[in-house]
């Protein structure tokens, strides 16, 4: 087929999109915190030592929530190390990434940064080396107004008002052999259940996230999710999934089909949630927090010496500094489309991570900050993709890939805006141009308000400190909208974002 046709019906709504679908993640890892978000002495630093140039780029991504402080890091982290006078804070060895943690940034500083950005904290508690007691103390420290030992300590440390953090992750990737304090599903399920009970006794309105599998290749997947949910179904609001992607094989068609893998993962866990719900005769719904996802492979080889300890215990070394290219930006676009199409069950998703570490934003210490290729589709979708996810009918050609026999040439997602307008996100996976016609049913008269294209780059093209704008969206051309029919031509290998307004 050399043409794609799409039908958009205003009444075919999948679900409201939770804005937290456009969340992100900052871990004490590499240069995410130190020289990433925090660099006192940088020309753009604010009074708290946070880089204003980075804050401004993060604001362009409109991330409503940021997960912190890990990741693998959290599984041997003492949150108390990051409070009180900075000069008295201990320097610790971080076992996850073989680095040293100075604890210059802790919960107070991270909360200040979130306030400066305008985002919410999503905090993880350590269920690896620690457990229920540390979790309940951290919660009381963060959320209790005062009149208890932990909350008064927070006040004494300079923060009178509680932060009132709503979202809490109960550990991280607890099925992984790489995790400090790895557990079986039974062990973790019981610990998460007891921890959740204690946290909900403090505040029953909290949203708690229990660990699912680290990825669908784990030997215990998907039994892990069933077991963990059997222990925690009545307490958990969300189950966490993670997935990272690579194009090591260098096959573009297979690479751009990888969001199908993601969708199978989501759909399997959605079915597992329904299974446990039925088994428990429960009235509650548990949803998915896809709180780590991204492309991650470019830096793996370079990171090995540090991870093997060959450089001792450095502070904030360059780790996981993937440089993203144009094909990675296309895959990120496809993944976001998949999340939009699964907005009924995926309520939170965190691009992992935000700055320097497998990140859309890169910085040089003392120097500039710039946008990687993947920044652009995320920023467009985060800005235009708020509203209700629409169930589109798409008819187009397909190709065969390792993951599926029929991979649609055109991938698309649609979002109904509160004002009656609509956003469309289209990825052309093919190497030829693709004429598209979109039939709009049930909408008032709309006009083409925005048309952005990320296209025309070599698949390995990337941005850098020297060329920060080599890959960026440009205004699309030639789209026509008349009498409920939108016509346009997608460039080869491209991402297109459109806003139609009343
Ligand atoms: O995001 C990098 C790491 O990937 C996280 O620390 C961990 O949770 C995952 O394995």
PDB file of N, CA and C in Angstrom, residues 100-180:
ATOM      1  N   UNK A 100      31.477   7.099  44.391  1.00  0.00           N
ATOM      2  CA  UNK A 100      31.338   7.646  45.743  1.00  0.00           C
ATOM      3  C   UNK A 100      30.236   8.703  45.727  1.00  0.00           C
ATOM      4  N   UNK A 101      29.417   8.691  46.781  1.00  0.00           N
ATOM      5  CA  UNK A 101      28.283   9.617  46.865  1.00  0.00           C
ATOM      6  C   UNK A 101      28.560  10.632  47.970  1.00  0.00           C
ATOM      7  N   UNK A 102      28.749  11.900  47.626  1.00  0.00           N
ATOM      8  CA  UNK A 102      29.058  12.900  48.652  1.00  0.00           C
ATOM      9  C   UNK A 102      27.842  13.365  49.450  1.00  0.00           C
ATOM     10  N   UNK A 103      26.645  13.036  48.974  1.00  0.00           N
ATOM     11  CA  UNK A 103      25.399  13.448  49.649  1.00  0.00           C
ATOM     12  C   UNK A 103      25.222  14.967  49.746  1.00  0.00           C
ATOM     13  N   UNK A 104      25.836  15.690  48.846  1.00  0.00           N
ATOM     14  CA  UNK A 104      25.637  17.145  48.797  1.00  0.00           C
ATOM     15  C   UNK A 104      24.184  17.468  48.458  1.00  0.00           C
ATOM     16  N   UNK A 105      23.612  16.639  47.615  1.00  0.00           N
ATOM     17  CA  UNK A 105      22.185  16.782  47.304  1.00  0.00           C
ATOM     18  C   UNK A 105      21.446  15.645  47.998  1.00  0.00           C
ATOM     19  N   UNK A 106      20.427  16.018  48.745  1.00  0.00           N
ATOM     20  CA  UNK A 106      19.547  15.034  49.392  1.00  0.00           C
ATOM     21  C   UNK A 106      18.115  15.486  49.169  1.00  0.00           C
ATOM     22  N   UNK A 107      17.232  15.041  50.036  1.00  0.00           N
ATOM     23  CA  UNK A 107      15.811  15.292  49.793  1.00  0.00           C
ATOM     24  C   UNK A 107      15.465  16.788  49.808  1.00  0.00           C
ATOM     25  N   UNK A 108      16.085  17.571  50.696  1.00  0.00           N
ATOM     26  CA  UNK A 108      15.756  19.002  50.733  1.00  0.00           C
ATOM     27  C   UNK A 108      16.147  19.677  49.423  1.00  0.00           C
ATOM     28  N   UNK A 109      17.357  19.350  48.962  1.00  0.00           N
ATOM     29  CA  UNK A 109      17.839  20.013  47.741  1.00  0.00           C
ATOM     30  C   UNK A 109      17.011  19.561  46.531  1.00  0.00           C
ATOM     31  N   UNK A 110      16.719  18.240  46.492  1.00  0.00           N
ATOM     32  CA  UNK A 110      15.943  17.769  45.345  1.00  0.00           C
ATOM     33  C   UNK A 110      14.552  18.418  45.336  1.00  0.00           C
ATOM     34  N   UNK A 111      13.971  18.563  46.512  1.00  0.00           N
ATOM     35  CA  UNK A 111      12.646  19.207  46.593  1.00  0.00           C
ATOM     36  C   UNK A 111      12.726  20.661  46.127  1.00  0.00           C
ATOM     37  N   UNK A 112      13.841  21.338  46.489  1.00  0.00           N
ATOM     38  CA  UNK A 112      14.010  22.733  46.014  1.00  0.00           C
ATOM     39  C   UNK A 112      14.066  22.773  44.492  1.00  0.00           C
ATOM     40  N   UNK A 113      14.796  21.802  43.937  1.00  0.00           N
ATOM     41  CA  UNK A 113      14.933  21.766  42.471  1.00  0.00           C
ATOM     42  C   UNK A 113      13.562  21.524  41.826  1.00  0.00           C
ATOM     43  N   UNK A 114      12.783  20.580  42.398  1.00  0.00           N
ATOM     44  CA  UNK A 114      11.449  20.302  41.837  1.00  0.00           C
ATOM     45  C   UNK A 114      10.569  21.547  41.894  1.00  0.00           C
ATOM     46  N   UNK A 115      10.686  22.301  42.986  1.00  0.00           N
ATOM     47  CA  UNK A 115       9.888  23.531  43.091  1.00  0.00           C
ATOM     48  C   UNK A 115      10.325  24.536  42.029  1.00  0.00           C
ATOM     49  N   UNK A 116      11.635  24.618  41.799  1.00  0.00           N
ATOM     50  CA  UNK A 116      12.145  25.559  40.780  1.00  0.00           C
ATOM     51  C   UNK A 116      11.660  25.150  39.383  1.00  0.00           C
ATOM     52  N   UNK A 117      11.610  23.849  39.134  1.00  0.00           N
ATOM     53  CA  UNK A 117      11.178  23.354  37.813  1.00  0.00           C
ATOM     54  C   UNK A 117       9.668  23.454  37.663  1.00  0.00           C
ATOM     55  N   UNK A 118       8.960  23.195  38.800  1.00  0.00           N
ATOM     56  CA  UNK A 118       7.497  23.099  38.732  1.00  0.00           C
ATOM     57  C   UNK A 118       7.079  21.668  38.444  1.00  0.00           C
ATOM     58  N   UNK A 119       7.623  20.720  39.219  1.00  0.00           N
ATOM     59  CA  UNK A 119       7.265  19.313  39.021  1.00  0.00           C
ATOM     60  C   UNK A 119       7.088  18.649  40.379  1.00  0.00           C
ATOM     61  N   UNK A 120       6.442  17.489  40.373  1.00  0.00           N
ATOM     62  CA  UNK A 120       6.203  16.740  41.613  1.00  0.00           C
ATOM     63  C   UNK A 120       7.292  15.699  41.823  1.00  0.00           C
ATOM     64  N   UNK A 121       7.540  15.365  43.090  1.00  0.00           N
ATOM     65  CA  UNK A 121       8.478  14.281  43.399  1.00  0.00           C
ATOM     66  C   UNK A 121       7.743  12.946  43.405  1.00  0.00           C
ATOM     67  N   UNK A 122       8.420  11.936  42.891  1.00  0.00           N
ATOM     68  CA  UNK A 122       7.977  10.534  43.031  1.00  0.00           C
ATOM     69  C   UNK A 122       9.145   9.843  43.729  1.00  0.00           C
ATOM     70  N   UNK A 123       8.982   9.502  44.989  1.00  0.00           N
ATOM     71  CA  UNK A 123      10.130   9.032  45.774  1.00  0.00           C
ATOM     72  C   UNK A 123      10.155   7.512  45.898  1.00  0.00           C
ATOM     73  N   UNK A 124      11.366   6.981  45.837  1.00  0.00           N
ATOM     74  CA  UNK A 124      11.541   5.537  46.024  1.00  0.00           C
ATOM     75  C   UNK A 124      12.135   5.280  47.407  1.00  0.00           C
ATOM     76  N   UNK A 125      11.641   4.240  48.073  1.00  0.00           N
ATOM     77  CA  UNK A 125      12.222   3.831  49.357  1.00  0.00           C
ATOM     78  C   UNK A 125      13.103   2.605  49.135  1.00  0.00           C
ATOM     79  N   UNK A 126      14.063   2.440  50.030  1.00  0.00           N
ATOM     80  CA  UNK A 126      15.042   1.359  49.922  1.00  0.00           C
ATOM     81  C   UNK A 126      14.477   0.074  50.526  1.00  0.00           C
ATOM     82  N   UNK A 127      14.108  -0.865  49.665  1.00  0.00           N
ATOM     83  CA  UNK A 127      13.685  -2.178  50.169  1.00  0.00           C
ATOM     84  C   UNK A 127      14.736  -3.235  49.834  1.00  0.00           C
ATOM     85  N   UNK A 128      15.961  -2.772  49.525  1.00  0.00           N
ATOM     86  CA  UNK A 128      17.058  -3.701  49.260  1.00  0.00           C
ATOM     87  C   UNK A 128      17.842  -3.948  50.524  1.00  0.00           C
ATOM     88  N   UNK A 129      18.683  -2.962  50.910  1.00  0.00           N
ATOM     89  CA  UNK A 129      19.485  -3.129  52.131  1.00  0.00           C
ATOM     90  C   UNK A 129      18.697  -2.751  53.384  1.00  0.00           C
ATOM     91  N   UNK A 130      17.543  -2.069  53.199  1.00  0.00           N
ATOM     92  CA  UNK A 130      16.759  -1.649  54.362  1.00  0.00           C
ATOM     93  C   UNK A 130      15.334  -2.186  54.242  1.00  0.00           C
ATOM     94  N   UNK A 131      14.373  -1.489  54.847  1.00  0.00           N
ATOM     95  CA  UNK A 131      13.020  -2.057  54.809  1.00  0.00           C
ATOM     96  C   UNK A 131      11.982  -1.118  55.370  1.00  0.00           C
ATOM     97  N   UNK A 132      10.985  -1.710  56.003  1.00  0.00           N
ATOM     98  CA  UNK A 132       9.785  -0.992  56.455  1.00  0.00           C
ATOM     99  C   UNK A 132      10.120   0.202  57.357  1.00  0.00           C
ATOM    100  N   UNK A 133      11.034   0.008  58.276  1.00  0.00           N
ATOM    101  CA  UNK A 133      11.263   1.049  59.267  1.00  0.00           C
ATOM    102  C   UNK A 133      11.845   2.315  58.635  1.00  0.00           C
ATOM    103  N   UNK A 134      12.836   2.124  57.754  1.00  0.00           N
ATOM    104  CA  UNK A 134      13.427   3.287  57.081  1.00  0.00           C
ATOM    105  C   UNK A 134      12.390   3.962  56.185  1.00  0.00           C
ATOM    106  N   UNK A 135      11.522   3.153  55.588  1.00  0.00           N
ATOM    107  CA  UNK A 135      10.498   3.702  54.688  1.00  0.00           C
ATOM    108  C   UNK A 135       9.498   4.554  55.469  1.00  0.00           C
ATOM    109  N   UNK A 136       9.045   4.035  56.613  1.00  0.00           N
ATOM    110  CA  UNK A 136       8.030   4.806  57.358  1.00  0.00           C
ATOM    111  C   UNK A 136       8.643   6.085  57.939  1.00  0.00           C
ATOM    112  N   UNK A 137       9.937   6.023  58.321  1.00  0.00           N
ATOM    113  CA  UNK A 137      10.594   7.222  58.851  1.00  0.00           C
ATOM    114  C   UNK A 137      10.742   8.285  57.745  1.00  0.00           C
ATOM    115  N   UNK A 138      11.131   7.841  56.557  1.00  0.00           N
ATOM    116  CA  UNK A 138      11.296   8.769  55.425  1.00  0.00           C
ATOM    117  C   UNK A 138       9.953   9.438  55.094  1.00  0.00           C
ATOM    118  N   UNK A 139       8.901   8.631  55.094  1.00  0.00           N
ATOM    119  CA  UNK A 139       7.567   9.171  54.801  1.00  0.00           C
ATOM    120  C   UNK A 139       7.158  10.213  55.846  1.00  0.00           C
ATOM    121  N   UNK A 140       7.386   9.884  57.110  1.00  0.00           N
ATOM    122  CA  UNK A 140       7.024  10.826  58.181  1.00  0.00           C
ATOM    123  C   UNK A 140       7.854  12.102  58.048  1.00  0.00           C
ATOM    124  N   UNK A 141       9.132  11.948  57.730  1.00  0.00           N
ATOM    125  CA  UNK A 141      10.017  13.106  57.564  1.00  0.00           C
ATOM    126  C   UNK A 141       9.486  14.017  56.449  1.00  0.00           C
ATOM    127  N   UNK A 142       9.059  13.411  55.368  1.00  0.00           N
ATOM    128  CA  UNK A 142       8.625  14.216  54.207  1.00  0.00           C
ATOM    129  C   UNK A 142       7.224  14.801  54.377  1.00  0.00           C
ATOM    130  N   UNK A 143       6.320  14.023  54.966  1.00  0.00           N
ATOM    131  CA  UNK A 143       4.902  14.395  54.829  1.00  0.00           C
ATOM    132  C   UNK A 143       4.193  14.832  56.110  1.00  0.00           C
ATOM    133  N   UNK A 144       4.804  14.627  57.265  1.00  0.00           N
ATOM    134  CA  UNK A 144       4.081  15.003  58.495  1.00  0.00           C
ATOM    135  C   UNK A 144       4.357  16.471  58.813  1.00  0.00           C
ATOM    136  N   UNK A 145       3.301  17.231  59.176  1.00  0.00           N
ATOM    137  CA  UNK A 145       3.505  18.672  59.392  1.00  0.00           C
ATOM    138  C   UNK A 145       4.473  18.992  60.534  1.00  0.00           C
ATOM    139  N   UNK A 146       4.400  18.253  61.631  1.00  0.00           N
ATOM    140  CA  UNK A 146       5.271  18.569  62.773  1.00  0.00           C
ATOM    141  C   UNK A 146       4.726  17.922  64.028  1.00  0.00           C
ATOM    142  N   UNK A 147       5.534  17.936  65.103  1.00  0.00           N
ATOM    143  CA  UNK A 147       5.072  17.352  66.354  1.00  0.00           C
ATOM    144  C   UNK A 147       5.441  15.891  66.486  1.00  0.00           C
ATOM    145  N   UNK A 148       6.321  15.399  65.634  1.00  0.00           N
ATOM    146  CA  UNK A 148       6.856  14.037  65.780  1.00  0.00           C
ATOM    147  C   UNK A 148       8.361  14.150  65.554  1.00  0.00           C
ATOM    148  N   UNK A 149       9.077  13.128  65.965  1.00  0.00           N
ATOM    149  CA  UNK A 149      10.541  13.234  65.918  1.00  0.00           C
ATOM    150  C   UNK A 149      11.045  13.507  64.498  1.00  0.00           C
ATOM    151  N   UNK A 150      10.559  12.726  63.527  1.00  0.00           N
ATOM    152  CA  UNK A 150      11.094  12.893  62.162  1.00  0.00           C
ATOM    153  C   UNK A 150      10.641  14.223  61.543  1.00  0.00           C
ATOM    154  N   UNK A 151       9.382  14.572  61.768  1.00  0.00           N
ATOM    155  CA  UNK A 151       8.914  15.821  61.136  1.00  0.00           C
ATOM    156  C   UNK A 151       9.577  17.038  61.794  1.00  0.00           C
ATOM    157  N   UNK A 152       9.826  16.941  63.102  1.00  0.00           N
ATOM    158  CA  UNK A 152      10.509  18.073  63.757  1.00  0.00           C
ATOM    159  C   UNK A 152      11.964  18.180  63.298  1.00  0.00           C
ATOM    160  N   UNK A 153      12.548  17.050  62.969  1.00  0.00           N
ATOM    161  CA  UNK A 153      13.915  17.097  62.432  1.00  0.00           C
ATOM    162  C   UNK A 153      13.913  17.812  61.067  1.00  0.00           C
ATOM    163  N   UNK A 154      12.907  17.513  60.256  1.00  0.00           N
ATOM    164  CA  UNK A 154      12.805  18.224  58.966  1.00  0.00           C
ATOM    165  C   UNK A 154      12.683  19.724  59.193  1.00  0.00           C
ATOM    166  N   UNK A 155      11.851  20.093  60.160  1.00  0.00           N
ATOM    167  CA  UNK A 155      11.666  21.519  60.459  1.00  0.00           C
ATOM    168  C   UNK A 155      12.984  22.126  60.931  1.00  0.00           C
ATOM    169  N   UNK A 156      13.686  21.369  61.789  1.00  0.00           N
ATOM    170  CA  UNK A 156      14.973  21.881  62.291  1.00  0.00           C
ATOM    171  C   UNK A 156      15.978  22.013  61.136  1.00  0.00           C
ATOM    172  N   UNK A 157      15.797  21.195  60.109  1.00  0.00           N
ATOM    173  CA  UNK A 157      16.697  21.265  58.952  1.00  0.00           C
ATOM    174  C   UNK A 157      16.254  22.313  57.933  1.00  0.00           C
ATOM    175  N   UNK A 158      15.279  23.125  58.317  1.00  0.00           N
ATOM    176  CA  UNK A 158      14.981  24.294  57.485  1.00  0.00           C
ATOM    177  C   UNK A 158      13.734  24.221  56.643  1.00  0.00           C
ATOM    178  N   UNK A 159      12.952  23.142  56.763  1.00  0.00           N
ATOM    179  CA  UNK A 159      11.748  23.068  55.942  1.00  0.00           C
ATOM    180  C   UNK A 159      10.538  22.889  56.865  1.00  0.00           C
ATOM    181  N   UNK A 160       9.785  23.973  57.039  1.00  0.00           N
ATOM    182  CA  UNK A 160       8.646  23.923  57.957  1.00  0.00           C
ATOM    183  C   UNK A 160       7.474  23.134  57.364  1.00  0.00           C
ATOM    184  N   UNK A 161       7.159  23.420  56.125  1.00  0.00           N
ATOM    185  CA  UNK A 161       5.990  22.778  55.505  1.00  0.00           C
ATOM    186  C   UNK A 161       6.332  21.369  55.046  1.00  0.00           C
ATOM    187  N   UNK A 162       5.442  20.413  55.241  1.00  0.00           N
ATOM    188  CA  UNK A 162       5.714  19.082  54.670  1.00  0.00           C
ATOM    189  C   UNK A 162       5.649  19.142  53.142  1.00  0.00           C
ATOM    190  N   UNK A 163       6.338  18.222  52.510  1.00  0.00           N
ATOM    191  CA  UNK A 163       6.293  18.219  51.032  1.00  0.00           C
ATOM    192  C   UNK A 163       5.050  17.509  50.506  1.00  0.00           C
ATOM    193  N   UNK A 164       4.454  16.677  51.350  1.00  0.00           N
ATOM    194  CA  UNK A 164       3.214  16.004  50.955  1.00  0.00           C
ATOM    195  C   UNK A 164       3.372  15.229  49.642  1.00  0.00           C
ATOM    196  N   UNK A 165       4.377  14.387  49.601  1.00  0.00           N
ATOM    197  CA  UNK A 165       4.656  13.582  48.397  1.00  0.00           C
ATOM    198  C   UNK A 165       3.582  12.505  48.261  1.00  0.00           C
ATOM    199  N   UNK A 166       2.960  12.436  47.094  1.00  0.00           N
ATOM    200  CA  UNK A 166       1.841  11.500  46.899  1.00  0.00           C
ATOM    201  C   UNK A 166       2.284  10.125  46.418  1.00  0.00           C
ATOM    202  N   UNK A 167       3.359  10.091  45.618  1.00  0.00           N
ATOM    203  CA  UNK A 167       3.712   8.854  44.892  1.00  0.00           C
ATOM    204  C   UNK A 167       4.969   8.221  45.471  1.00  0.00           C
ATOM    205  N   UNK A 168       4.893   6.964  45.865  1.00  0.00           N
ATOM    206  CA  UNK A 168       6.028   6.286  46.507  1.00  0.00           C
ATOM    207  C   UNK A 168       6.284   4.932  45.848  1.00  0.00           C
ATOM    208  N   UNK A 169       7.525   4.713  45.453  1.00  0.00           N
ATOM    209  CA  UNK A 169       7.922   3.427  44.862  1.00  0.00           C
ATOM    210  C   UNK A 169       8.480   2.536  45.968  1.00  0.00           C
ATOM    211  N   UNK A 170       7.961   1.340  46.068  1.00  0.00           N
ATOM    212  CA  UNK A 170       8.421   0.408  47.108  1.00  0.00           C
ATOM    213  C   UNK A 170       9.570  -0.424  46.544  1.00  0.00           C
ATOM    214  N   UNK A 171      10.766   0.168  46.600  1.00  0.00           N
ATOM    215  CA  UNK A 171      11.953  -0.519  46.085  1.00  0.00           C
ATOM    216  C   UNK A 171      12.104  -0.324  44.584  1.00  0.00           C
ATOM    217  N   UNK A 172      13.136  -0.955  44.057  1.00  0.00           N
ATOM    218  CA  UNK A 172      13.445  -0.847  42.636  1.00  0.00           C
ATOM    219  C   UNK A 172      13.959  -2.181  42.103  1.00  0.00           C
ATOM    220  N   UNK A 173      13.369  -2.658  41.020  1.00  0.00           N
ATOM    221  CA  UNK A 173      13.851  -3.862  40.304  1.00  0.00           C
ATOM    222  C   UNK A 173      14.297  -4.952  41.284  1.00  0.00           C
ATOM    223  N   UNK A 174      13.421  -5.330  42.172  1.00  0.00           N
ATOM    224  CA  UNK A 174      13.827  -6.256  43.243  1.00  0.00           C
ATOM    225  C   UNK A 174      14.027  -7.684  42.741  1.00  0.00           C
ATOM    226  N   UNK A 175      13.656  -7.948  41.485  1.00  0.00           N
ATOM    227  CA  UNK A 175      13.888  -9.286  40.904  1.00  0.00           C
ATOM    228  C   UNK A 175      15.294  -9.430  40.318  1.00  0.00           C
ATOM    229  N   UNK A 176      16.047  -8.316  40.247  1.00  0.00           N
ATOM    230  CA  UNK A 176      17.313  -8.330  39.491  1.00  0.00           C
ATOM    231  C   UNK A 176      18.491  -8.833  40.306  1.00  0.00           C
ATOM    232  N   UNK A 177      19.286  -9.770  39.773  1.00  0.00           N
ATOM    233  CA  UNK A 177      20.472 -10.227  40.502  1.00  0.00           C
ATOM    234  C   UNK A 177      21.483  -9.108  40.728  1.00  0.00           C
ATOM    235  N   UNK A 178      21.406  -8.044  39.936  1.00  0.00           N
ATOM    236  CA  UNK A 178      22.314  -6.904  40.094  1.00  0.00           C
ATOM    237  C   UNK A 178      21.902  -5.995  41.263  1.00  0.00           C
ATOM    238  N   UNK A 179      20.713  -6.244  41.812  1.00  0.00           N
ATOM    239  CA  UNK A 179      20.175  -5.336  42.825  1.00  0.00           C
ATOM    240  C   UNK A 179      20.733  -5.675  44.201  1.00  0.00           C
ATOM    241  N   UNK A 180      21.148  -4.669  44.952  1.00  0.00           N
ATOM    242  CA  UNK A 180      21.513  -4.914  46.351  1.00  0.00           C
ATOM    243  C   UNK A 180      20.232  -5.361  47.065  1.00  0.00           C
TER     244      UNK A 180
END
